[in-house]
């Protein structure tokens, strides 16, 4: 009987997992629809002059992870040189408006 209870528990856990995934999919679709509505509203003979808002905190985390990977791969000197090119000794000294350029420059290290 224990095997049946284990199987029932596994099925319930799987069912809950799929329900959560379905809820997340619905939320994702709602987000896509909202973005499409906003974009279609901007396309009424108007130039789209605003980019989607970026999250500088998340961008900084992403760049920090990339730079850490490059350092671990043995490119510490190149990472330091790159930071110096942006007028900084450390990542926190970089202006958030330069994060995009810094990220793409860092991707090229070691390639």
PDB file of N, CA and C in Angstrom:
ATOM      1  N   UNK A   1       0.815  -1.188   0.000  1.00  0.00           N
ATOM      2  CA  UNK A   1       0.000   0.000   0.000  1.00  0.00           C
ATOM      3  C   UNK A   1       0.862   1.256   0.000  1.00  0.00           C
ATOM      4  N   UNK A   2       2.057   1.175   0.564  1.00  0.00           N
ATOM      5  CA  UNK A   2       2.960   2.313   0.633  1.00  0.00           C
ATOM      6  C   UNK A   2       3.351   2.795  -0.763  1.00  0.00           C
ATOM      7  N   UNK A   3       3.534   1.859  -1.689  1.00  0.00           N
ATOM      8  CA  UNK A   3       3.886   2.230  -3.057  1.00  0.00           C
ATOM      9  C   UNK A   3       2.761   3.045  -3.695  1.00  0.00           C
ATOM     10  N   UNK A   4       1.529   2.697  -3.400  1.00  0.00           N
ATOM     11  CA  UNK A   4       0.390   3.443  -3.947  1.00  0.00           C
ATOM     12  C   UNK A   4       0.347   4.854  -3.357  1.00  0.00           C
ATOM     13  N   UNK A   5       0.638   4.977  -2.069  1.00  0.00           N
ATOM     14  CA  UNK A   5       0.657   6.292  -1.434  1.00  0.00           C
ATOM     15  C   UNK A   5       1.772   7.156  -2.023  1.00  0.00           C
ATOM     16  N   UNK A   6       2.937   6.551  -2.256  1.00  0.00           N
ATOM     17  CA  UNK A   6       4.054   7.273  -2.861  1.00  0.00           C
ATOM     18  C   UNK A   6       3.689   7.742  -4.266  1.00  0.00           C
ATOM     19  N   UNK A   7       3.070   6.869  -5.029  1.00  0.00           N
ATOM     20  CA  UNK A   7       2.667   7.216  -6.384  1.00  0.00           C
ATOM     21  C   UNK A   7       1.627   8.330  -6.364  1.00  0.00           C
ATOM     22  N   UNK A   8       0.668   8.240  -5.450  1.00  0.00           N
ATOM     23  CA  UNK A   8      -0.353   9.274  -5.338  1.00  0.00           C
ATOM     24  C   UNK A   8       0.278  10.622  -4.977  1.00  0.00           C
ATOM     25  N   UNK A   9       1.240  10.621  -4.067  1.00  0.00           N
ATOM     26  CA  UNK A   9       1.932  11.839  -3.674  1.00  0.00           C
ATOM     27  C   UNK A   9       2.707  12.428  -4.855  1.00  0.00           C
ATOM     28  N   UNK A  10       3.386  11.577  -5.597  1.00  0.00           N
ATOM     29  CA  UNK A  10       4.130  12.034  -6.772  1.00  0.00           C
ATOM     30  C   UNK A  10       3.199  12.643  -7.815  1.00  0.00           C
ATOM     31  N   UNK A  11       2.055  12.028  -8.018  1.00  0.00           N
ATOM     32  CA  UNK A  11       1.087  12.548  -8.986  1.00  0.00           C
ATOM     33  C   UNK A  11       0.546  13.915  -8.540  1.00  0.00           C
ATOM     34  N   UNK A  12       0.270  14.054  -7.246  1.00  0.00           N
ATOM     35  CA  UNK A  12      -0.213  15.336  -6.727  1.00  0.00           C
ATOM     36  C   UNK A  12       0.842  16.421  -6.892  1.00  0.00           C
ATOM     37  N   UNK A  13       2.104  16.079  -6.596  1.00  0.00           N
ATOM     38  CA  UNK A  13       3.182  17.049  -6.756  1.00  0.00           C
ATOM     39  C   UNK A  13       3.330  17.461  -8.214  1.00  0.00           C
ATOM     40  N   UNK A  14       3.241  16.490  -9.118  1.00  0.00           N
ATOM     41  CA  UNK A  14       3.363  16.783 -10.544  1.00  0.00           C
ATOM     42  C   UNK A  14       2.196  17.647 -11.006  1.00  0.00           C
ATOM     43  N   UNK A  15       1.000  17.343 -10.521  1.00  0.00           N
ATOM     44  CA  UNK A  15      -0.186  18.107 -10.889  1.00  0.00           C
ATOM     45  C   UNK A  15      -0.051  19.564 -10.421  1.00  0.00           C
ATOM     46  N   UNK A  16       0.428  19.758  -9.178  1.00  0.00           N
ATOM     47  CA  UNK A  16       0.637  21.111  -8.668  1.00  0.00           C
ATOM     48  C   UNK A  16       1.682  21.839  -9.504  1.00  0.00           C
ATOM     49  N   UNK A  17       2.734  21.146  -9.906  1.00  0.00           N
ATOM     50  CA  UNK A  17       3.777  21.731 -10.740  1.00  0.00           C
ATOM     51  C   UNK A  17       3.191  22.221 -12.056  1.00  0.00           C
ATOM     52  N   UNK A  18       2.399  21.394 -12.711  1.00  0.00           N
ATOM     53  CA  UNK A  18       1.811  21.782 -13.991  1.00  0.00           C
ATOM     54  C   UNK A  18       0.820  22.930 -13.855  1.00  0.00           C
ATOM     55  N   UNK A  19       0.110  22.980 -12.737  1.00  0.00           N
ATOM     56  CA  UNK A  19      -0.802  24.097 -12.500  1.00  0.00           C
ATOM     57  C   UNK A  19      -0.017  25.394 -12.350  1.00  0.00           C
ATOM     58  N   UNK A  20       1.108  25.339 -11.608  1.00  0.00           N
ATOM     59  CA  UNK A  20       1.944  26.538 -11.461  1.00  0.00           C
ATOM     60  C   UNK A  20       2.498  26.967 -12.813  1.00  0.00           C
ATOM     61  N   UNK A  21       2.934  26.016 -13.619  1.00  0.00           N
ATOM     62  CA  UNK A  21       3.471  26.334 -14.937  1.00  0.00           C
ATOM     63  C   UNK A  21       2.400  26.966 -15.821  1.00  0.00           C
ATOM     64  N   UNK A  22       1.185  26.449 -15.744  1.00  0.00           N
ATOM     65  CA  UNK A  22       0.087  27.002 -16.536  1.00  0.00           C
ATOM     66  C   UNK A  22      -0.213  28.441 -16.101  1.00  0.00           C
ATOM     67  N   UNK A  23      -0.195  28.690 -14.789  1.00  0.00           N
ATOM     68  CA  UNK A  23      -0.435  30.038 -14.295  1.00  0.00           C
ATOM     69  C   UNK A  23       0.660  30.997 -14.776  1.00  0.00           C
ATOM     70  N   UNK A  24       1.903  30.534 -14.751  1.00  0.00           N
ATOM     71  CA  UNK A  24       3.009  31.370 -15.222  1.00  0.00           C
ATOM     72  C   UNK A  24       2.887  31.628 -16.720  1.00  0.00           C
ATOM     73  N   UNK A  25       2.442  30.631 -17.472  1.00  0.00           N
ATOM     74  CA  UNK A  25       2.260  30.811 -18.917  1.00  0.00           C
ATOM     75  C   UNK A  25       1.189  31.856 -19.192  1.00  0.00           C
ATOM     76  N   UNK A  26       0.111  31.818 -18.426  1.00  0.00           N
ATOM     77  CA  UNK A  26      -0.963  32.798 -18.597  1.00  0.00           C
ATOM     78  C   UNK A  26      -0.433  34.196 -18.293  1.00  0.00           C
ATOM     79  N   UNK A  27       0.338  34.331 -17.223  1.00  0.00           N
ATOM     80  CA  UNK A  27       0.911  35.636 -16.880  1.00  0.00           C
ATOM     81  C   UNK A  27       1.858  36.107 -17.979  1.00  0.00           C
ATOM     82  N   UNK A  28       2.636  35.187 -18.545  1.00  0.00           N
ATOM     83  CA  UNK A  28       3.533  35.535 -19.640  1.00  0.00           C
ATOM     84  C   UNK A  28       2.765  36.025 -20.855  1.00  0.00           C
ATOM     85  N   UNK A  29       1.685  35.368 -21.176  1.00  0.00           N
ATOM     86  CA  UNK A  29       0.860  35.795 -22.306  1.00  0.00           C
ATOM     87  C   UNK A  29       0.237  37.166 -22.057  1.00  0.00           C
ATOM     88  N   UNK A  30      -0.184  37.422 -20.826  1.00  0.00           N
ATOM     89  CA  UNK A  30      -0.742  38.731 -20.497  1.00  0.00           C
ATOM     90  C   UNK A  30       0.315  39.817 -20.696  1.00  0.00           C
ATOM     91  N   UNK A  31       1.544  39.531 -20.290  1.00  0.00           N
ATOM     92  CA  UNK A  31       2.630  40.490 -20.461  1.00  0.00           C
ATOM     93  C   UNK A  31       2.884  40.763 -21.934  1.00  0.00           C
ATOM     94  N   UNK A  32       2.910  39.722 -22.734  1.00  0.00           N
ATOM     95  CA  UNK A  32       3.124  39.870 -24.176  1.00  0.00           C
ATOM     96  C   UNK A  32       2.011  40.715 -24.786  1.00  0.00           C
ATOM     97  N   UNK A  33       0.772  40.449 -24.408  1.00  0.00           N
ATOM     98  CA  UNK A  33      -0.353  41.216 -24.941  1.00  0.00           C
ATOM     99  C   UNK A  33      -0.257  42.686 -24.537  1.00  0.00           C
ATOM    100  N   UNK A  34       0.145  42.948 -23.310  1.00  0.00           N
ATOM    101  CA  UNK A  34       0.292  44.327 -22.844  1.00  0.00           C
ATOM    102  C   UNK A  34       1.365  45.055 -23.639  1.00  0.00           C
ATOM    103  N   UNK A  35       2.489  44.388 -23.856  1.00  0.00           N
ATOM    104  CA  UNK A  35       3.571  45.008 -24.623  1.00  0.00           C
ATOM    105  C   UNK A  35       3.122  45.266 -26.057  1.00  0.00           C
ATOM    106  N   UNK A  36       2.428  44.313 -26.650  1.00  0.00           N
ATOM    107  CA  UNK A  36       1.930  44.513 -28.021  1.00  0.00           C
ATOM    108  C   UNK A  36       0.969  45.691 -28.093  1.00  0.00           C
ATOM    109  N   UNK A  37       0.100  45.825 -27.096  1.00  0.00           N
ATOM    110  CA  UNK A  37      -0.835  46.949 -27.081  1.00  0.00           C
ATOM    111  C   UNK A  37      -0.086  48.269 -26.963  1.00  0.00           C
ATOM    112  N   UNK A  38       0.930  48.291 -26.130  1.00  0.00           N
ATOM    113  CA  UNK A  38       1.713  49.509 -25.983  1.00  0.00           C
ATOM    114  C   UNK A  38       2.450  49.836 -27.271  1.00  0.00           C
ATOM    115  N   UNK A  39       2.997  48.818 -27.922  1.00  0.00           N
ATOM    116  CA  UNK A  39       3.706  49.043 -29.179  1.00  0.00           C
ATOM    117  C   UNK A  39       2.757  49.511 -30.270  1.00  0.00           C
ATOM    118  N   UNK A  40       1.575  48.918 -30.354  1.00  0.00           N
ATOM    119  CA  UNK A  40       0.630  49.330 -31.388  1.00  0.00           C
ATOM    120  C   UNK A  40       0.153  50.755 -31.141  1.00  0.00           C
ATOM    121  N   UNK A  41       0.096  51.169 -29.892  1.00  0.00           N
ATOM    122  CA  UNK A  41      -0.275  52.536 -29.567  1.00  0.00           C
ATOM    123  C   UNK A  41       0.806  53.520 -29.984  1.00  0.00           C
ATOM    124  N   UNK A  42       2.050  53.079 -29.972  1.00  0.00           N
ATOM    125  CA  UNK A  42       3.168  53.949 -30.372  1.00  0.00           C
ATOM    126  C   UNK A  42       3.303  54.019 -31.881  1.00  0.00           C
ATOM    127  N   UNK A  43       2.763  53.073 -32.601  1.00  0.00           N
ATOM    128  CA  UNK A  43       2.949  53.005 -34.043  1.00  0.00           C
ATOM    129  C   UNK A  43       1.940  53.832 -34.830  1.00  0.00           C
ATOM    130  N   UNK A  44       1.110  54.605 -34.162  1.00  0.00           N
ATOM    131  CA  UNK A  44       0.124  55.432 -34.865  1.00  0.00           C
ATOM    132  C   UNK A  44       0.801  56.665 -35.450  1.00  0.00           C
ATOM    133  N   UNK A  45       1.586  56.430 -36.530  1.00  0.00           N
ATOM    134  CA  UNK A  45       2.297  57.499 -37.241  1.00  0.00           C
ATOM    135  C   UNK A  45       3.206  58.302 -36.328  1.00  0.00           C
ATOM    136  N   UNK A  46       3.692  57.700 -35.265  1.00  0.00           N
ATOM    137  CA  UNK A  46       4.615  58.360 -34.358  1.00  0.00           C
ATOM    138  C   UNK A  46       5.908  57.561 -34.334  1.00  0.00           C
ATOM    139  N   UNK A  47       7.006  58.263 -34.222  1.00  0.00           N
ATOM    140  CA  UNK A  47       8.294  57.577 -34.104  1.00  0.00           C
ATOM    141  C   UNK A  47       8.428  57.065 -32.678  1.00  0.00           C
ATOM    142  N   UNK A  48       8.894  55.871 -32.566  1.00  0.00           N
ATOM    143  CA  UNK A  48       9.108  55.305 -31.239  1.00  0.00           C
ATOM    144  C   UNK A  48      10.445  55.848 -30.743  1.00  0.00           C
ATOM    145  N   UNK A  49      10.361  56.788 -29.812  1.00  0.00           N
ATOM    146  CA  UNK A  49      11.574  57.434 -29.359  1.00  0.00           C
ATOM    147  C   UNK A  49      11.955  57.039 -27.935  1.00  0.00           C
ATOM    148  N   UNK A  50      11.181  56.156 -27.347  1.00  0.00           N
ATOM    149  CA  UNK A  50      11.519  55.685 -26.010  1.00  0.00           C
ATOM    150  C   UNK A  50      11.828  54.200 -26.069  1.00  0.00           C
ATOM    151  N   UNK A  51      12.927  53.814 -25.436  1.00  0.00           N
ATOM    152  CA  UNK A  51      13.245  52.403 -25.323  1.00  0.00           C
ATOM    153  C   UNK A  51      12.556  51.862 -24.082  1.00  0.00           C
ATOM    154  N   UNK A  52      12.383  50.541 -24.051  1.00  0.00           N
ATOM    155  CA  UNK A  52      11.824  49.942 -22.851  1.00  0.00           C
ATOM    156  C   UNK A  52      12.759  50.246 -21.693  1.00  0.00           C
ATOM    157  N   UNK A  53      12.193  50.535 -20.549  1.00  0.00           N
ATOM    158  CA  UNK A  53      12.993  50.865 -19.383  1.00  0.00           C
ATOM    159  C   UNK A  53      13.848  49.662 -18.982  1.00  0.00           C
ATOM    160  N   UNK A  54      15.115  49.943 -18.712  1.00  0.00           N
ATOM    161  CA  UNK A  54      16.026  48.904 -18.275  1.00  0.00           C
ATOM    162  C   UNK A  54      16.179  49.021 -16.765  1.00  0.00           C
ATOM    163  N   UNK A  55      16.527  47.938 -16.156  1.00  0.00           N
ATOM    164  CA  UNK A  55      16.742  47.910 -14.721  1.00  0.00           C
ATOM    165  C   UNK A  55      18.247  47.964 -14.470  1.00  0.00           C
ATOM    166  N   UNK A  56      18.789  49.133 -14.065  1.00  0.00           N
ATOM    167  CA  UNK A  56      20.232  49.247 -13.888  1.00  0.00           C
ATOM    168  C   UNK A  56      20.790  48.299 -12.837  1.00  0.00           C
ATOM    169  N   UNK A  57      20.010  47.997 -11.818  1.00  0.00           N
ATOM    170  CA  UNK A  57      20.487  47.074 -10.786  1.00  0.00           C
ATOM    171  C   UNK A  57      20.676  45.680 -11.383  1.00  0.00           C
ATOM    172  N   UNK A  58      19.693  45.220 -12.151  1.00  0.00           N
ATOM    173  CA  UNK A  58      19.798  43.896 -12.772  1.00  0.00           C
ATOM    174  C   UNK A  58      20.913  43.891 -13.815  1.00  0.00           C
ATOM    175  N   UNK A  59      21.054  44.984 -14.568  1.00  0.00           N
ATOM    176  CA  UNK A  59      22.128  45.071 -15.551  1.00  0.00           C
ATOM    177  C   UNK A  59      23.484  44.951 -14.859  1.00  0.00           C
ATOM    178  N   UNK A  60      23.621  45.622 -13.723  1.00  0.00           N
ATOM    179  CA  UNK A  60      24.892  45.581 -12.985  1.00  0.00           C
ATOM    180  C   UNK A  60      25.188  44.166 -12.506  1.00  0.00           C
ATOM    181  N   UNK A  61      24.179  43.459 -12.044  1.00  0.00           N
ATOM    182  CA  UNK A  61      24.362  42.075 -11.598  1.00  0.00           C
ATOM    183  C   UNK A  61      24.811  41.205 -12.771  1.00  0.00           C
ATOM    184  N   UNK A  62      24.184  41.386 -13.919  1.00  0.00           N
ATOM    185  CA  UNK A  62      24.523  40.610 -15.110  1.00  0.00           C
ATOM    186  C   UNK A  62      25.962  40.878 -15.544  1.00  0.00           C
ATOM    187  N   UNK A  63      26.349  42.142 -15.543  1.00  0.00           N
ATOM    188  CA  UNK A  63      27.713  42.503 -15.937  1.00  0.00           C
ATOM    189  C   UNK A  63      28.709  41.949 -14.928  1.00  0.00           C
ATOM    190  N   UNK A  64      28.384  42.049 -13.654  1.00  0.00           N
ATOM    191  CA  UNK A  64      29.278  41.522 -12.614  1.00  0.00           C
ATOM    192  C   UNK A  64      29.511  40.021 -12.815  1.00  0.00           C
ATOM    193  N   UNK A  65      28.457  39.294 -13.138  1.00  0.00           N
ATOM    194  CA  UNK A  65      28.592  37.858 -13.381  1.00  0.00           C
ATOM    195  C   UNK A  65      29.494  37.595 -14.580  1.00  0.00           C
ATOM    196  N   UNK A  66      29.300  38.353 -15.654  1.00  0.00           N
ATOM    197  CA  UNK A  66      30.116  38.173 -16.849  1.00  0.00           C
ATOM    198  C   UNK A  66      31.574  38.482 -16.558  1.00  0.00           C
ATOM    199  N   UNK A  67      31.831  39.581 -15.867  1.00  0.00           N
ATOM    200  CA  UNK A  67      33.210  39.945 -15.543  1.00  0.00           C
ATOM    201  C   UNK A  67      33.856  38.905 -14.630  1.00  0.00           C
ATOM    202  N   UNK A  68      33.092  38.357 -13.708  1.00  0.00           N
ATOM    203  CA  UNK A  68      33.621  37.313 -12.821  1.00  0.00           C
ATOM    204  C   UNK A  68      34.010  36.072 -13.621  1.00  0.00           C
ATOM    205  N   UNK A  69      33.181  35.695 -14.583  1.00  0.00           N
ATOM    206  CA  UNK A  69      33.504  34.545 -15.432  1.00  0.00           C
ATOM    207  C   UNK A  69      34.789  34.787 -16.209  1.00  0.00           C
ATOM    208  N   UNK A  70      34.943  36.011 -16.719  1.00  0.00           N
ATOM    209  CA  UNK A  70      36.148  36.342 -17.496  1.00  0.00           C
ATOM    210  C   UNK A  70      37.381  36.288 -16.600  1.00  0.00           C
ATOM    211  N   UNK A  71      37.251  36.766 -15.370  1.00  0.00           N
ATOM    212  CA  UNK A  71      38.375  36.717 -14.428  1.00  0.00           C
ATOM    213  C   UNK A  71      38.733  35.277 -14.072  1.00  0.00           C
ATOM    214  N   UNK A  72      37.719  34.461 -13.844  1.00  0.00           N
ATOM    215  CA  UNK A  72      37.955  33.053 -13.526  1.00  0.00           C
ATOM    216  C   UNK A  72      38.599  32.316 -14.677  1.00  0.00           C
ATOM    217  N   UNK A  73      38.340  32.784 -15.894  1.00  0.00           N
ATOM    218  CA  UNK A  73      38.926  32.155 -17.075  1.00  0.00           C
ATOM    219  C   UNK A  73      40.353  32.651 -17.328  1.00  0.00           C
ATOM    220  N   UNK A  74      40.857  33.549 -16.460  1.00  0.00           N
ATOM    221  CA  UNK A  74      42.235  34.000 -16.581  1.00  0.00           C
ATOM    222  C   UNK A  74      42.411  35.327 -17.288  1.00  0.00           C
ATOM    223  N   UNK A  75      41.351  36.088 -17.453  1.00  0.00           N
ATOM    224  CA  UNK A  75      41.420  37.363 -18.172  1.00  0.00           C
ATOM    225  C   UNK A  75      41.288  38.559 -17.225  1.00  0.00           C
ATOM    226  N   UNK A  76      41.833  38.432 -16.025  1.00  0.00           N
ATOM    227  CA  UNK A  76      41.709  39.493 -15.026  1.00  0.00           C
ATOM    228  C   UNK A  76      42.324  40.799 -15.509  1.00  0.00           C
ATOM    229  N   UNK A  77      43.497  40.732 -16.122  1.00  0.00           N
ATOM    230  CA  UNK A  77      44.148  41.959 -16.602  1.00  0.00           C
ATOM    231  C   UNK A  77      43.308  42.651 -17.667  1.00  0.00           C
ATOM    232  N   UNK A  78      42.708  41.859 -18.580  1.00  0.00           N
ATOM    233  CA  UNK A  78      41.872  42.447 -19.623  1.00  0.00           C
ATOM    234  C   UNK A  78      40.613  43.082 -19.027  1.00  0.00           C
ATOM    235  N   UNK A  79      40.058  42.476 -17.986  1.00  0.00           N
ATOM    236  CA  UNK A  79      38.878  43.037 -17.321  1.00  0.00           C
ATOM    237  C   UNK A  79      39.244  44.372 -16.672  1.00  0.00           C
ATOM    238  N   UNK A  80      40.391  44.411 -15.996  1.00  0.00           N
ATOM    239  CA  UNK A  80      40.835  45.664 -15.376  1.00  0.00           C
ATOM    240  C   UNK A  80      41.063  46.740 -16.435  1.00  0.00           C
ATOM    241  N   UNK A  81      41.696  46.354 -17.554  1.00  0.00           N
ATOM    242  CA  UNK A  81      41.924  47.310 -18.637  1.00  0.00           C
ATOM    243  C   UNK A  81      40.596  47.844 -19.181  1.00  0.00           C
ATOM    244  N   UNK A  82      39.632  46.965 -19.323  1.00  0.00           N
ATOM    245  CA  UNK A  82      38.323  47.377 -19.824  1.00  0.00           C
ATOM    246  C   UNK A  82      37.672  48.387 -18.873  1.00  0.00           C
ATOM    247  N   UNK A  83      37.726  48.111 -17.581  1.00  0.00           N
ATOM    248  CA  UNK A  83      37.167  49.041 -16.609  1.00  0.00           C
ATOM    249  C   UNK A  83      37.875  50.400 -16.696  1.00  0.00           C
ATOM    250  N   UNK A  84      39.194  50.361 -16.891  1.00  0.00           N
ATOM    251  CA  UNK A  84      39.948  51.615 -17.014  1.00  0.00           C
ATOM    252  C   UNK A  84      39.520  52.387 -18.261  1.00  0.00           C
ATOM    253  N   UNK A  85      39.187  51.676 -19.338  1.00  0.00           N
ATOM    254  CA  UNK A  85      38.720  52.348 -20.563  1.00  0.00           C
ATOM    255  C   UNK A  85      37.431  53.125 -20.305  1.00  0.00           C
ATOM    256  N   UNK A  86      36.665  52.651 -19.341  1.00  0.00           N
ATOM    257  CA  UNK A  86      35.419  53.333 -18.982  1.00  0.00           C
ATOM    258  C   UNK A  86      35.641  54.313 -17.827  1.00  0.00           C
ATOM    259  N   UNK A  87      36.923  54.549 -17.488  1.00  0.00           N
ATOM    260  CA  UNK A  87      37.261  55.524 -16.448  1.00  0.00           C
ATOM    261  C   UNK A  87      36.942  55.066 -15.046  1.00  0.00           C
ATOM    262  N   UNK A  88      37.074  53.768 -14.800  1.00  0.00           N
ATOM    263  CA  UNK A  88      36.700  53.247 -13.491  1.00  0.00           C
ATOM    264  C   UNK A  88      37.738  52.243 -12.986  1.00  0.00           C
ATOM    265  N   UNK A  89      37.802  52.146 -11.684  1.00  0.00           N
ATOM    266  CA  UNK A  89      38.651  51.134 -11.049  1.00  0.00           C
ATOM    267  C   UNK A  89      37.841  49.873 -10.742  1.00  0.00           C
ATOM    268  N   UNK A  90      36.539  50.076 -10.524  1.00  0.00           N
ATOM    269  CA  UNK A  90      35.659  48.954 -10.191  1.00  0.00           C
ATOM    270  C   UNK A  90      34.295  49.185 -10.835  1.00  0.00           C
ATOM    271  N   UNK A  91      33.501  48.139 -10.894  1.00  0.00           N
ATOM    272  CA  UNK A  91      32.212  48.199 -11.577  1.00  0.00           C
ATOM    273  C   UNK A  91      31.293  49.258 -10.983  1.00  0.00           C
ATOM    274  N   UNK A  92      31.330  49.435  -9.679  1.00  0.00           N
ATOM    275  CA  UNK A  92      30.426  50.410  -9.055  1.00  0.00           C
ATOM    276  C   UNK A  92      30.747  51.840  -9.472  1.00  0.00           C
ATOM    277  N   UNK A  93      31.927  52.071 -10.070  1.00  0.00           N
ATOM    278  CA  UNK A  93      32.291  53.407 -10.546  1.00  0.00           C
ATOM    279  C   UNK A  93      31.742  53.696 -11.946  1.00  0.00           C
ATOM    280  N   UNK A  94      31.210  52.688 -12.614  1.00  0.00           N
ATOM    281  CA  UNK A  94      30.717  52.838 -13.986  1.00  0.00           C
ATOM    282  C   UNK A  94      29.347  53.508 -13.965  1.00  0.00           C
ATOM    283  N   UNK A  95      29.146  54.439 -14.877  1.00  0.00           N
ATOM    284  CA  UNK A  95      27.848  55.096 -15.032  1.00  0.00           C
ATOM    285  C   UNK A  95      26.859  54.079 -15.632  1.00  0.00           C
ATOM    286  N   UNK A  96      25.667  53.928 -15.057  1.00  0.00           N
ATOM    287  CA  UNK A  96      24.696  52.959 -15.573  1.00  0.00           C
ATOM    288  C   UNK A  96      24.381  53.115 -17.059  1.00  0.00           C
ATOM    289  N   UNK A  97      24.510  54.308 -17.606  1.00  0.00           N
ATOM    290  CA  UNK A  97      24.240  54.481 -19.041  1.00  0.00           C
ATOM    291  C   UNK A  97      25.297  53.788 -19.894  1.00  0.00           C
ATOM    292  N   UNK A  98      26.439  53.435 -19.300  1.00  0.00           N
ATOM    293  CA  UNK A  98      27.509  52.760 -20.024  1.00  0.00           C
ATOM    294  C   UNK A  98      27.456  51.233 -19.873  1.00  0.00           C
ATOM    295  N   UNK A  99      26.491  50.710 -19.114  1.00  0.00           N
ATOM    296  CA  UNK A  99      26.420  49.272 -18.857  1.00  0.00           C
ATOM    297  C   UNK A  99      26.310  48.457 -20.148  1.00  0.00           C
ATOM    298  N   UNK A 100      25.489  48.932 -21.068  1.00  0.00           N
ATOM    299  CA  UNK A 100      25.279  48.178 -22.310  1.00  0.00           C
ATOM    300  C   UNK A 100      26.603  48.050 -23.080  1.00  0.00           C
ATOM    301  N   UNK A 101      27.308  49.160 -23.247  1.00  0.00           N
ATOM    302  CA  UNK A 101      28.588  49.134 -23.959  1.00  0.00           C
ATOM    303  C   UNK A 101      29.614  48.282 -23.219  1.00  0.00           C
ATOM    304  N   UNK A 102      29.638  48.410 -21.898  1.00  0.00           N
ATOM    305  CA  UNK A 102      30.568  47.621 -21.093  1.00  0.00           C
ATOM    306  C   UNK A 102      30.300  46.134 -21.262  1.00  0.00           C
ATOM    307  N   UNK A 103      29.026  45.762 -21.232  1.00  0.00           N
ATOM    308  CA  UNK A 103      28.665  44.346 -21.361  1.00  0.00           C
ATOM    309  C   UNK A 103      29.160  43.779 -22.685  1.00  0.00           C
ATOM    310  N   UNK A 104      28.865  44.481 -23.784  1.00  0.00           N
ATOM    311  CA  UNK A 104      29.261  43.968 -25.087  1.00  0.00           C
ATOM    312  C   UNK A 104      30.780  43.967 -25.259  1.00  0.00           C
ATOM    313  N   UNK A 105      31.453  44.919 -24.661  1.00  0.00           N
ATOM    314  CA  UNK A 105      32.907  44.931 -24.708  1.00  0.00           C
ATOM    315  C   UNK A 105      33.479  43.749 -23.915  1.00  0.00           C
ATOM    316  N   UNK A 106      32.882  43.480 -22.768  1.00  0.00           N
ATOM    317  CA  UNK A 106      33.350  42.379 -21.923  1.00  0.00           C
ATOM    318  C   UNK A 106      33.120  41.024 -22.600  1.00  0.00           C
ATOM    319  N   UNK A 107      32.052  40.921 -23.362  1.00  0.00           N
ATOM    320  CA  UNK A 107      31.801  39.658 -24.072  1.00  0.00           C
ATOM    321  C   UNK A 107      32.947  39.314 -25.017  1.00  0.00           C
ATOM    322  N   UNK A 108      33.596  40.327 -25.567  1.00  0.00           N
ATOM    323  CA  UNK A 108      34.665  40.095 -26.526  1.00  0.00           C
ATOM    324  C   UNK A 108      35.985  39.679 -25.897  1.00  0.00           C
ATOM    325  N   UNK A 109      36.102  39.796 -24.595  1.00  0.00           N
ATOM    326  CA  UNK A 109      37.351  39.416 -23.923  1.00  0.00           C
ATOM    327  C   UNK A 109      37.572  37.908 -24.083  1.00  0.00           C
ATOM    328  N   UNK A 110      38.765  37.553 -24.545  1.00  0.00           N
ATOM    329  CA  UNK A 110      39.130  36.145 -24.660  1.00  0.00           C
ATOM    330  C   UNK A 110      38.657  35.457 -25.916  1.00  0.00           C
ATOM    331  N   UNK A 111      38.134  36.209 -26.838  1.00  0.00           N
ATOM    332  CA  UNK A 111      37.656  35.569 -28.064  1.00  0.00           C
ATOM    333  C   UNK A 111      38.492  35.962 -29.242  1.00  0.00           C
TER     334      UNK A 111
END
